[in-house]
XYZ file of C-alpha atoms in Angstrom:
618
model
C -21.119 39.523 -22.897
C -22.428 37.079 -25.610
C -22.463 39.617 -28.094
C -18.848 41.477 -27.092
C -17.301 37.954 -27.502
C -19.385 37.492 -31.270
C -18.275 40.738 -32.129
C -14.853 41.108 -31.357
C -14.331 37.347 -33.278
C -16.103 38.837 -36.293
C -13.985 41.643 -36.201
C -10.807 39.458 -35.573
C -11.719 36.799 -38.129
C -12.211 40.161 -41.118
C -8.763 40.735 -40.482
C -6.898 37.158 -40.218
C -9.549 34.773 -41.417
C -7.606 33.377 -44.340
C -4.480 33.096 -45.357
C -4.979 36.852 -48.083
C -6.373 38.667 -45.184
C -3.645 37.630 -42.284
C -1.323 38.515 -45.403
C -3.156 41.919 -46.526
C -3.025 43.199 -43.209
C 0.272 42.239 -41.331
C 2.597 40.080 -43.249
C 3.056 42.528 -46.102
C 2.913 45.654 -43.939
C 4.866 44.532 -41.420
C 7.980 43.143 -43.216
C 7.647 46.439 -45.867
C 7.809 49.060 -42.561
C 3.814 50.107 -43.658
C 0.986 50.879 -41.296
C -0.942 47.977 -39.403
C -3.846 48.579 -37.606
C -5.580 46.867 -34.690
C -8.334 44.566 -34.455
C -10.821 47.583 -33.729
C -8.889 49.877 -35.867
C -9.043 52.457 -33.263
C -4.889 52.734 -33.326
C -2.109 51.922 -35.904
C 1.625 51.806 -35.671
C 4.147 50.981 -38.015
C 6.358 48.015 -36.725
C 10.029 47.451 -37.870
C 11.130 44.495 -37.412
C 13.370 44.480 -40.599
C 16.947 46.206 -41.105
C 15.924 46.586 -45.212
C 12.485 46.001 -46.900
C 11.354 46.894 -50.461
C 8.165 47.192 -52.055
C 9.903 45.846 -55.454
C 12.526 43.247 -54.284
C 12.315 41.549 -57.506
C 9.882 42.435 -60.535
C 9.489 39.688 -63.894
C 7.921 41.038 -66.950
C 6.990 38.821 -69.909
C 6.003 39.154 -73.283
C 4.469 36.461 -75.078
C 5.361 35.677 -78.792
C 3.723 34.545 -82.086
C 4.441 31.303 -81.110
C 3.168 31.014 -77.840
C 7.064 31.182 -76.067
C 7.723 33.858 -73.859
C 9.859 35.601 -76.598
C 11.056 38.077 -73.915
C 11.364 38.145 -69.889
C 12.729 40.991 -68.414
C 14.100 40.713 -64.699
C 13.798 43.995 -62.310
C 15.709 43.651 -59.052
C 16.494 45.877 -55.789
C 19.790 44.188 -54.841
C 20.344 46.086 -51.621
C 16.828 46.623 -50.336
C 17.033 50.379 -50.449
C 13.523 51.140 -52.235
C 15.080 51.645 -55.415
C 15.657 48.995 -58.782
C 19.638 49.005 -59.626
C 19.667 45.144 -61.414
C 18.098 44.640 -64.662
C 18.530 41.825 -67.689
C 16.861 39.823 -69.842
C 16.968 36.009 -70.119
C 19.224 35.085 -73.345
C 16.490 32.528 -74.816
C 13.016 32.226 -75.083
C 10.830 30.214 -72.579
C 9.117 27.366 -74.261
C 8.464 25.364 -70.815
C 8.486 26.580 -67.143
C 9.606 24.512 -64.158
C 9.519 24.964 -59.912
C 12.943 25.293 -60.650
C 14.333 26.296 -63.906
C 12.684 26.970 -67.798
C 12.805 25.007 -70.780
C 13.478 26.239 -73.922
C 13.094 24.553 -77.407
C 12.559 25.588 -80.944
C 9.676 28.737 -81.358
C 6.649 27.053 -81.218
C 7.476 23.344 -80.990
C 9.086 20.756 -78.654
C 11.849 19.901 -80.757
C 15.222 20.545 -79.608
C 14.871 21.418 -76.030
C 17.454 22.649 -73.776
C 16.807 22.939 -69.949
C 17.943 25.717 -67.310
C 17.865 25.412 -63.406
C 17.970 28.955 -61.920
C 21.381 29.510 -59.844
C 22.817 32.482 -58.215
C 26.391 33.315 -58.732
C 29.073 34.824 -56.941
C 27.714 38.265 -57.107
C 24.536 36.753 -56.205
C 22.933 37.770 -59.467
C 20.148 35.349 -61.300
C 21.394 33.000 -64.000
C 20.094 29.874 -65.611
C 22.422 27.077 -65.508
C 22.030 24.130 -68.373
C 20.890 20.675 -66.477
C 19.541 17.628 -67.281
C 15.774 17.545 -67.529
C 15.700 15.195 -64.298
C 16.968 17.631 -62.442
C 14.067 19.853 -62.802
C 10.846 19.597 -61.291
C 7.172 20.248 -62.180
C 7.654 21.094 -65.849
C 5.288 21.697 -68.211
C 4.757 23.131 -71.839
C 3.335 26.565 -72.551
C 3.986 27.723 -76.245
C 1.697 26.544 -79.242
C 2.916 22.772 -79.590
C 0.765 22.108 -76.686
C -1.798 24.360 -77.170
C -3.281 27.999 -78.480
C -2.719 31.079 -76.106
C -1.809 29.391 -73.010
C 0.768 31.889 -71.521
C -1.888 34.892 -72.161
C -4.722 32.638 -70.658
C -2.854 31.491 -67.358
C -1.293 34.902 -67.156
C -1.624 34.968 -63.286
C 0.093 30.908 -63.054
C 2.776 31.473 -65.497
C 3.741 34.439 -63.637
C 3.484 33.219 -60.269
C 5.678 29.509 -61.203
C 8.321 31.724 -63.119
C 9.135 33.901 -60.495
C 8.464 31.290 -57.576
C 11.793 29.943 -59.266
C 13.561 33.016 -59.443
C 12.228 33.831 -55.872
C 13.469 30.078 -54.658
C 16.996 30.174 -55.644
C 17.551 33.762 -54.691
C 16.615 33.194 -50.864
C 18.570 29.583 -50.678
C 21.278 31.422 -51.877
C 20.437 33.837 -48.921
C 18.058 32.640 -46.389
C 18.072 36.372 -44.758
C 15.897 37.576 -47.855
C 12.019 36.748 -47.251
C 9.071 37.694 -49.394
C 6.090 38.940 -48.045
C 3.894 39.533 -50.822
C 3.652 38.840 -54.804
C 1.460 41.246 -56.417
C 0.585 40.320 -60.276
C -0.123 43.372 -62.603
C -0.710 42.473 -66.018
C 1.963 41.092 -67.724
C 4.711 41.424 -64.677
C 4.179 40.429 -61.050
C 6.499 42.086 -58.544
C 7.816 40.833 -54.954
C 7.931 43.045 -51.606
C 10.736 41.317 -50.067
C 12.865 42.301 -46.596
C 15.608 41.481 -44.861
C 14.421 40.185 -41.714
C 17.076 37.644 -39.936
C 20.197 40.149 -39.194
C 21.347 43.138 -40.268
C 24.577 42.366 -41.023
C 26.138 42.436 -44.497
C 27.393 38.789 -44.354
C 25.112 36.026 -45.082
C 27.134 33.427 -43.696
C 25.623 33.582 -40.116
C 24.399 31.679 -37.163
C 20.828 31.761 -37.264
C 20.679 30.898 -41.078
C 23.046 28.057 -41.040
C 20.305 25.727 -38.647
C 18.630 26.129 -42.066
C 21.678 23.518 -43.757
C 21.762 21.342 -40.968
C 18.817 21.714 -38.281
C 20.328 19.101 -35.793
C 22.590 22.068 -34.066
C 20.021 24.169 -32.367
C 19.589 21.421 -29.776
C 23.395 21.477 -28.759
C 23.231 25.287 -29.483
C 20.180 25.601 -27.255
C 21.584 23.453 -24.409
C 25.280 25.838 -24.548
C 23.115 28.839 -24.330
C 20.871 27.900 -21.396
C 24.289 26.392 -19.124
C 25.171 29.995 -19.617
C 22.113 32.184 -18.775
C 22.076 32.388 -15.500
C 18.144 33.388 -15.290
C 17.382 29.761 -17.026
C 19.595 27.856 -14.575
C 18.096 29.871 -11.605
C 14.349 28.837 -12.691
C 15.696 25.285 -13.528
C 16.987 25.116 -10.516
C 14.194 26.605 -8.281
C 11.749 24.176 -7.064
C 8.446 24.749 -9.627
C 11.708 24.354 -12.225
C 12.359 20.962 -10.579
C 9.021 20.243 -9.575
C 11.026 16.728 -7.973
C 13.989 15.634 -6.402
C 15.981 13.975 -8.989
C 18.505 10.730 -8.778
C 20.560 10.210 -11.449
C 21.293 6.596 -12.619
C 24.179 6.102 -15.288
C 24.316 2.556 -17.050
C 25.056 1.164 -20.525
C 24.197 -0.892 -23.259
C 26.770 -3.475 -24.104
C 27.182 -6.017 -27.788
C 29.753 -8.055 -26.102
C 31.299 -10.052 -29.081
C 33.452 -13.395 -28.495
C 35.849 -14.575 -31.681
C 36.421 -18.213 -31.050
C 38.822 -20.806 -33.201
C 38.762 -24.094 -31.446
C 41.470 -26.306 -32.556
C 40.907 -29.354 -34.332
C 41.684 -31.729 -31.130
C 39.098 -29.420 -29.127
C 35.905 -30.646 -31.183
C 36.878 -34.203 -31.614
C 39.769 -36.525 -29.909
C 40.830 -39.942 -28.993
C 40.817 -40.645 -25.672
C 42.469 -44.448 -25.031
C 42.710 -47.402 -27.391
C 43.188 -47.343 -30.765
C 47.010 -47.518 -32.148
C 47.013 -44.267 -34.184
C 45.300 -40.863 -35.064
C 46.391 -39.547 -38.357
C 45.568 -35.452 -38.772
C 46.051 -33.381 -42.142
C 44.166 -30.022 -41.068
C 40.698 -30.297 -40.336
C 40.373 -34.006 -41.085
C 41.374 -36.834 -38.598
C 41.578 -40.897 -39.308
C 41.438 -42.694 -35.981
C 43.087 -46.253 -36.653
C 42.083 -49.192 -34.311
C 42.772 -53.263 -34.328
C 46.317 -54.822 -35.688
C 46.479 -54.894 -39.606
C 50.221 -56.835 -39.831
C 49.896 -59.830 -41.325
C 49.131 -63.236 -39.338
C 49.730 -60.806 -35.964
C 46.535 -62.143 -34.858
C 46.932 -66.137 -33.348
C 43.860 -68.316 -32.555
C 42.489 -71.864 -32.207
C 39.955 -73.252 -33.882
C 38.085 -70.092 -33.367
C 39.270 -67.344 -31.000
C 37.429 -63.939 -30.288
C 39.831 -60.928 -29.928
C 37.914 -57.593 -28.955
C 39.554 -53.707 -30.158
C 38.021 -50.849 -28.191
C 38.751 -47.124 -29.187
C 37.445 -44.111 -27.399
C 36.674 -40.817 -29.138
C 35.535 -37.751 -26.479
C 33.283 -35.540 -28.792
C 33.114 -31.489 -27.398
C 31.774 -29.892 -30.237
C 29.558 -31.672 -32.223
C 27.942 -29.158 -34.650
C 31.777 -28.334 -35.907
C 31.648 -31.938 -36.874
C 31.553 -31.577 -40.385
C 31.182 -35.362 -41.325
C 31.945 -39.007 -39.759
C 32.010 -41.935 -41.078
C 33.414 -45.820 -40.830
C 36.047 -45.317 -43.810
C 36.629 -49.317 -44.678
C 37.490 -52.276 -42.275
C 39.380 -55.733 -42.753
C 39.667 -59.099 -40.973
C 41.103 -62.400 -41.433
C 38.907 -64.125 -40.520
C 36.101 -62.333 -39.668
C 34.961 -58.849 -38.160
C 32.236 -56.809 -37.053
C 31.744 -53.178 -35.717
C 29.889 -51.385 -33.089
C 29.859 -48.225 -31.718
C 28.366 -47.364 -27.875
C 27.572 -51.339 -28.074
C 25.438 -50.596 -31.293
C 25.919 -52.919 -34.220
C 26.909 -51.077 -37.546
C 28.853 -53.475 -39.672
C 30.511 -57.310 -40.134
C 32.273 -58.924 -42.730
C 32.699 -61.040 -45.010
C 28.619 -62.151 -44.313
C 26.305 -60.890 -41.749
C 27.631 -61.624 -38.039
C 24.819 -59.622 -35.983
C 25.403 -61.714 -32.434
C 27.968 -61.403 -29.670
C 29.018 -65.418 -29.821
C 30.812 -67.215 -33.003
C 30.449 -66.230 -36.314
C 27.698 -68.091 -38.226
C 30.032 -70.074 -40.295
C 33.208 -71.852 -40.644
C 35.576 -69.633 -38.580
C 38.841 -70.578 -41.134
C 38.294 -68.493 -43.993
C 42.216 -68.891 -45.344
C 41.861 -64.960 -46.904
C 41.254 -61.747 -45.657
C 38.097 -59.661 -46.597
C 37.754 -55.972 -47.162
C 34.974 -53.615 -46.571
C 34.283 -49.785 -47.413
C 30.586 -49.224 -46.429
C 31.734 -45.317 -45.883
C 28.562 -45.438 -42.891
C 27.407 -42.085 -41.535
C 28.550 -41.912 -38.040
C 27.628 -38.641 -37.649
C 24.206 -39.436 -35.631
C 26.047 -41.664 -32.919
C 28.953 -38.504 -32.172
C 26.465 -36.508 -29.810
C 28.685 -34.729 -27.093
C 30.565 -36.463 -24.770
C 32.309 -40.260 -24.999
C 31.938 -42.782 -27.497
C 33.309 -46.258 -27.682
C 34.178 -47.734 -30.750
C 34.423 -51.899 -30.594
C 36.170 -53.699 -33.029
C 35.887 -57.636 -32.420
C 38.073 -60.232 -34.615
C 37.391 -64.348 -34.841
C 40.285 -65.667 -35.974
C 41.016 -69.314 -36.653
C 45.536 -70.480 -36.205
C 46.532 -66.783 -37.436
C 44.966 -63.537 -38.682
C 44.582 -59.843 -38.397
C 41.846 -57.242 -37.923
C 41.623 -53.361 -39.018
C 38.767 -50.389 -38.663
C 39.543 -46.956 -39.695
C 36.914 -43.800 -38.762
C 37.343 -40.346 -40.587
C 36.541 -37.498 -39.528
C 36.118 -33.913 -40.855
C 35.707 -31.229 -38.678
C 34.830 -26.853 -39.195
C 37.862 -25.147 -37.300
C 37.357 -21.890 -38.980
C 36.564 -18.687 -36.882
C 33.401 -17.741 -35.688
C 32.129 -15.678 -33.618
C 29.610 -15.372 -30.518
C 27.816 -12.182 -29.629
C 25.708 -11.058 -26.957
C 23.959 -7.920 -26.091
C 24.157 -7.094 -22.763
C 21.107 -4.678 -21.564
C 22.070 -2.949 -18.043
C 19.388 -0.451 -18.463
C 16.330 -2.583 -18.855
C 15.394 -2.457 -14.994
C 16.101 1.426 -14.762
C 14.197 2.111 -18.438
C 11.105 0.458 -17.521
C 10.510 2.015 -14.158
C 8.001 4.803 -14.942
C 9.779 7.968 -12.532
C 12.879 7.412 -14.450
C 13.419 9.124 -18.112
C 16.557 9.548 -20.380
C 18.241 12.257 -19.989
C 21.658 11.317 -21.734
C 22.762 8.611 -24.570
C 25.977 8.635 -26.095
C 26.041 5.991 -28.755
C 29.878 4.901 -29.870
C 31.108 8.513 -28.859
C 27.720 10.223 -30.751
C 25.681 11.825 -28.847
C 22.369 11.088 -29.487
C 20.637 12.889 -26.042
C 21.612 15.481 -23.816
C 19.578 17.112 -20.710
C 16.539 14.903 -22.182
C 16.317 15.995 -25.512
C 16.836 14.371 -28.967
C 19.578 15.569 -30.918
C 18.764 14.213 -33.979
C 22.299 12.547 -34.643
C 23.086 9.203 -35.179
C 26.365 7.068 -35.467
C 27.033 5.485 -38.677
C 27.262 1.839 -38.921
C 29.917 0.997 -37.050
C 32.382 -1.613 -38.964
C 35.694 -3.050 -36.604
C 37.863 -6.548 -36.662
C 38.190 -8.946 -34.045
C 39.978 -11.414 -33.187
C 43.622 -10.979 -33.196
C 46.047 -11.307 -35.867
C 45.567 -15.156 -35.528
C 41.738 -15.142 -36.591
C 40.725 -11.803 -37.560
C 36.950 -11.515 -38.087
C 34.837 -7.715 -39.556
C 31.792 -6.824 -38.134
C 29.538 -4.531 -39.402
C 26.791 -3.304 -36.572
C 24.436 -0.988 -35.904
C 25.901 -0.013 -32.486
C 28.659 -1.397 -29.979
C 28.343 0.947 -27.159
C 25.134 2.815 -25.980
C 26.008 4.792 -22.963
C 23.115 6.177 -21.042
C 22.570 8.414 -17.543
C 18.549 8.479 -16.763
C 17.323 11.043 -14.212
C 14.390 9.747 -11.838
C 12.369 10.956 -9.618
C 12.684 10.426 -6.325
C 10.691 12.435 -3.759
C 7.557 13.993 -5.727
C 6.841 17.802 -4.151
C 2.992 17.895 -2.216
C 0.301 17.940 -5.289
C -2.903 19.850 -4.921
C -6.308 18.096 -3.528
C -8.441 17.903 -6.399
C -10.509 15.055 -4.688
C -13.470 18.273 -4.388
C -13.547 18.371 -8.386
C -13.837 15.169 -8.777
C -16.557 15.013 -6.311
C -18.946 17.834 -8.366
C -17.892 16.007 -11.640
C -19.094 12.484 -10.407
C -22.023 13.469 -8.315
C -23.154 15.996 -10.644
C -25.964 16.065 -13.567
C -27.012 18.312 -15.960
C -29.722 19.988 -13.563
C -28.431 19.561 -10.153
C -24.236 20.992 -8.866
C -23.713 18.807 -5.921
C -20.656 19.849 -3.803
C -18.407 18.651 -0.856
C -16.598 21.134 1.412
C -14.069 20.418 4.109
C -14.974 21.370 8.275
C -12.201 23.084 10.145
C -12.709 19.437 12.302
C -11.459 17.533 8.994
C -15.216 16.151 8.187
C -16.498 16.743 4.921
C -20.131 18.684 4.187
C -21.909 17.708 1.501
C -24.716 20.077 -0.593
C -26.830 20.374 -3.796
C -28.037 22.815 -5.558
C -30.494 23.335 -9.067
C -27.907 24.093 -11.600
C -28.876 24.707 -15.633
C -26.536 25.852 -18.118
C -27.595 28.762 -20.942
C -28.567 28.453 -23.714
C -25.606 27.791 -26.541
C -27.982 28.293 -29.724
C -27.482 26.095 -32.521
C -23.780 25.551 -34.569
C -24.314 24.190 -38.407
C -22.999 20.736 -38.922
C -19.810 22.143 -41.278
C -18.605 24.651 -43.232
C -20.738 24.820 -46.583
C -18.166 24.484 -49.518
C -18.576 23.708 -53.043
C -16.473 22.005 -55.718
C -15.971 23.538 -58.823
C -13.637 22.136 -61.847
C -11.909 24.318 -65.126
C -10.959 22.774 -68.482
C -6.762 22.915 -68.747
C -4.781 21.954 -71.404
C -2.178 18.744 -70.569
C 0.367 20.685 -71.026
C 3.484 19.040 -68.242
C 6.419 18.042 -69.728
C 8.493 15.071 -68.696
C 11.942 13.692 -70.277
C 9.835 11.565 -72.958
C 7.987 14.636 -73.758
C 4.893 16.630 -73.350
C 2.525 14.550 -71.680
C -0.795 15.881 -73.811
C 0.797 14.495 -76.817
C 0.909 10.603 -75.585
C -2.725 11.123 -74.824
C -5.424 10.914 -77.130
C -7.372 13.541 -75.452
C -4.739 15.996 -74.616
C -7.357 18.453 -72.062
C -8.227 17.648 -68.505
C -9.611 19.764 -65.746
C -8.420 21.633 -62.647
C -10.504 21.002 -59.367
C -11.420 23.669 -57.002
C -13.016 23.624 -53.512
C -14.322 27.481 -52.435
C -16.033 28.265 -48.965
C -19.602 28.920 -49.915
C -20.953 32.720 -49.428
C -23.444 34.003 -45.999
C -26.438 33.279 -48.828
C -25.024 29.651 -49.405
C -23.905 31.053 -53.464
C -21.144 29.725 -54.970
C -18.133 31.913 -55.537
C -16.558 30.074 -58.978
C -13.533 31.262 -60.320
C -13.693 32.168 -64.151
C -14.435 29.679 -66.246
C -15.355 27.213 -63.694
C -17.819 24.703 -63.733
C -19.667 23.682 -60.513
C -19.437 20.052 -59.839
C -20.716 20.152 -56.542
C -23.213 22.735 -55.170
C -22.835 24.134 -51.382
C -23.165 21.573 -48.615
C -21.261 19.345 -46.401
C -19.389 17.704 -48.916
C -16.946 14.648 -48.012
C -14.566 13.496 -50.998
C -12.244 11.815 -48.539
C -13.057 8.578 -50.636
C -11.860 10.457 -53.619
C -8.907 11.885 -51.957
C -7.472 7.894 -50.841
C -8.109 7.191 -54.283
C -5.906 9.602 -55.902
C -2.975 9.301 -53.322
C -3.143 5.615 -53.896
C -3.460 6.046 -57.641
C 0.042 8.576 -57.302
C 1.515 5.882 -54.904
C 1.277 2.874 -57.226
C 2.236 4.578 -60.139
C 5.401 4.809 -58.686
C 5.304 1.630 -57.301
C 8.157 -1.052 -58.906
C 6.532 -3.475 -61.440
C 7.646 -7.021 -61.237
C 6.655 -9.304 -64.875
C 6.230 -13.245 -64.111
C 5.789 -15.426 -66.622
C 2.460 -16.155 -66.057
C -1.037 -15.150 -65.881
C -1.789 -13.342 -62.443
């Protein structure tokens, strides 16, 4: 049995082992309507599964000139598939550079003057070159003698192959039907087998190539066709479709947003006392005491006490506080919540007499403009203005206040589907997020919603908003009553109590009691498997010869050659096969150059990496 298996993988590995073989003997006759044979070869059939195929879909020939251009490229093509060439034309300048996309083409034999050409199809869905900027074209490089001697005649086989890969490219975007199934190079020309394999219809314009433009669609497609096939909704339905009984649990994802513009009176107010409150917008001055002249009386020294209340709601919108100026004749001094913050005209700290004469015959005046901002905390404040006055007087404290009114706003996310998303039986099976649907029947869609932008607030404080998402509306299915699973407590029995010489087992009676057993057990013998694949690396001088839109890039180097590395799976007698004119580097063996590999991707990466200058040395 050993050897069946061996030999029918040799035989299967001849014919699909690598990517020419699998090509050789299916792709190429399959899609062209040729013979394929099987594994054994002991039957063949020719399969069609294309409406048209053509053994010369498109055909390039080139001729290179003096100057190393490709002075003339001639273009073969079979239109309609039918087996026979009815297109052909020559390109109206010479090719002095060739691109993944497009040519370049400069003055004979130099890089002077350089025009560039992205390959288009037009309405007839004929080739033609169409001028672009140079960015616009990709993997470009230089191929007549300003970069080098005989480069199109000694990469042949490349120039061919990244010439008509461009041709090739913008022909089947044009019209995804078209595929290629082989490029076969012949000298100076290379030629295309190429079928129509999607549809046979005429139009291009059709449902299974537009997915192609916009991939998203075949989930929504997929779901519409299945809620109409009645054969998928009877297995969906049937109980291995199932598998469990399902609840379905709908709930949402909320950003509840709140657009609030207090007035000025709701972050800051008086309360009682005081004798005014001036407002002009967002500012207030609270006025406390009696500043008319001589409207104070006294003896020979009488203490009269002011006491203002200010009710504080909002104290972050309290943009600033402070005690503005104050005035007494004779004397004065301030305190807030019982707290001394200010006296006049000298230092009057206590709650008796001032420390001087109490007759002052003149009235002082005081701005000290004092922060009150740390005393407003939320709630009630008292303000205490206390006079001594001596036969007549008067007494005066002012507080202003500036407050933020403006709008702002206060937003919440409210999650209703935390409880229901982190219980393991339940799954999504729906999400529409602000009207896009995002799931449906438990599959991605692949859409998103935009960045959703609205105003709130009325017309008396409106307020933008720029989010993410508003509304996520969401229906999970869960399980609810699992169907009967199999016993696999006997497996698990031989896999824990067994060892690589002895099967022990466990059987259940007909009375419900379990039987245990052992048993000598060996496995055969596998043989021996080699530790890897021998390969080899091999490397092949190349001119520098890519082109970018400062020019070629050989000629900013001052050695304008580098090499081309190959890797090539080593032969039965561990030989290696190198290419012509390759060098090996490394012989046959297990060879790791994963180091290598980081290197160069990091190398790529950082090159294109943003580079910031500082002034100094880093």
């Amino acid at each position: 049995m050993e050897e069946r298996a061996r030999a029918a993988a040799e035989a299967s590995r001849a014919k699909s082992g690598d990517s020419d073989a699998l090509q050789q003997n299916y792709v190429t006759p399959g899609l062209a309507g040729q013979q394929i044979s099987t594994v054994d070869n002991s039957r063949t059939f020719a399969p069609n599964i294309a409406c048209q195929k053509t053994a010369s879909m498109l055909e390039v020939l080139v001729q290179p000139a003096g100057t190393g251009d490709l002075g003339k490229v001639t273009i073969a093509r079979d239109t309609d598939l039918d087996g026979t060439v009815d297109s052909t034309a020559n390109l109206p300048v010479p090719v002095s550079g060739i691109c993944a996309n497009g040519i370049v083409s400069c003055q004979p034999g130099t890089w002077n003057g350089c025009s560039f050409f992205r390959w288009d199809v037009d309405g007839g869905r004929a080739l033609k070159l169409t001028s672009v900027d140079m960015p616009k074209l990709a993997g470009c490089y230089c191929l007549n003698n300003s970069c080098g001697t005989n480069l199109a005649w000694g990469n042949m086989a490349s120039v061919l192959r990244d010439l008509g890969g461009g041709m090739i490219g913008a022909l089947t975007t044009a019209d995804p039907r078209y595929g290629v199934a082989e490029a076969v190079i012949d000298g100076p020309s290379i030629r295309y087998v190429g079928a129509r394999s999607t549809a046979c219809s005429a139009n291009p314009d059709l449902p299974q190539t537009a997915y192609r433009a916009n991939p998203a669609t075949i989930a929504s497609d997929a779901y519409a066709a299945s809620t109409g096939n009645t054969v998928f909704q009877a297995l969906k339905g049937s109980a291995i479709g199932s598998g469990t009984a399902l609840a379905f649990s709908h709930c949402s994802i909320e950003r509840r947003v709140t657009v609030l513009k207090p007035g000025a009176e709701d972050i800051i107010s008086r309360t009682s006392g005081g004798y005014s409150t001036i407002q002009n917008g967002s500012s207030f001055d609270f006025l406390m005491g009696s500043p008319a002249d001589n409207s104070l009386a006294g003896g020979s020294c009488t203490l009269i006490d002011f006491r203002m209340t200010l009710h504080v709601n909002d104290p972050d919108r309290i943009v600033g506080a402070r005690l503005a100026q104050f005035f007494a004749d004779d004397w004065a001094q301030v305190r807030i919540d019982g707290q001394f913050i200010g006296s006049g005209p000298s230092a009057w700290t206590s709650l008796g007499l001032p420390p001087g004469k109490c007759e002052l015959k003149k009235t002082f005046y005081a701005y000290p403009n004092l922060d009150l901002r740390p005393y407003l905390t939320a709630g009630d404040h008292e303000i205490w203005l206390r006079v001594a006055v001596a036969e007549g007087g008067e007494g005066f404290a002012q507080v202003h206040v500036d407050v933020d009114n403006s709008c702002k706003t206060l937003e919440q996310v409210v999650d209703g589907c935390g409880a229901i998303a982190s219980d393991p039986q339940c799954k999504l099976d729906s999400e529409l997020v602000d009207g896009v649907q995002t799931w449906i029947n438990g599959v991605v869609t692949g859409l998103r919603p935009l960045p959703q932008t609205r105003i709130l607030g009325g017309p008396s404080c409106p307020t933008q908003l720029t989010r993410d998402f508003f509304l996520k509306d969401r229906t999970y299915r869960c399980a609810v009553d699992d169907i009967a699973k199999p016993d696999t407590s006997r497996g698990a029995y031989i896999i824990d109590h067994s060892t690589a010489t002895m099967l022990a087992d466990r059987t259940r009676q007909s009375d419900g009691s379990y039987a245990t057993s052992t048993r000598a057990f060996s496995l055969p013998d596998r043989g021996s498997v080699a530790a890897c694949e021998p390969v080899c690396k091999t490397r092949a001088a190349k001119a520098n010869s890519e082109a970018a839109p400062d020019g070629v890039v050989g000629a900013k180097q001052n050695v304008p050659t580098g090499y081309d590395t190959f890797f090539h799976a080593c032969t039965a007698d561990n030989q290696c096969p190198a290419g012509p004119g390759e060098e090996v580097v490394s012989a046959c063996g297990c060879l790791d150059d994963f180091p290598e590999a980081v290197v160069m991707m990091q190398t790529v990466r950082l090159a294109g990496a943003d580079m910031v200058c500082t002034g100094s040395v880093q």
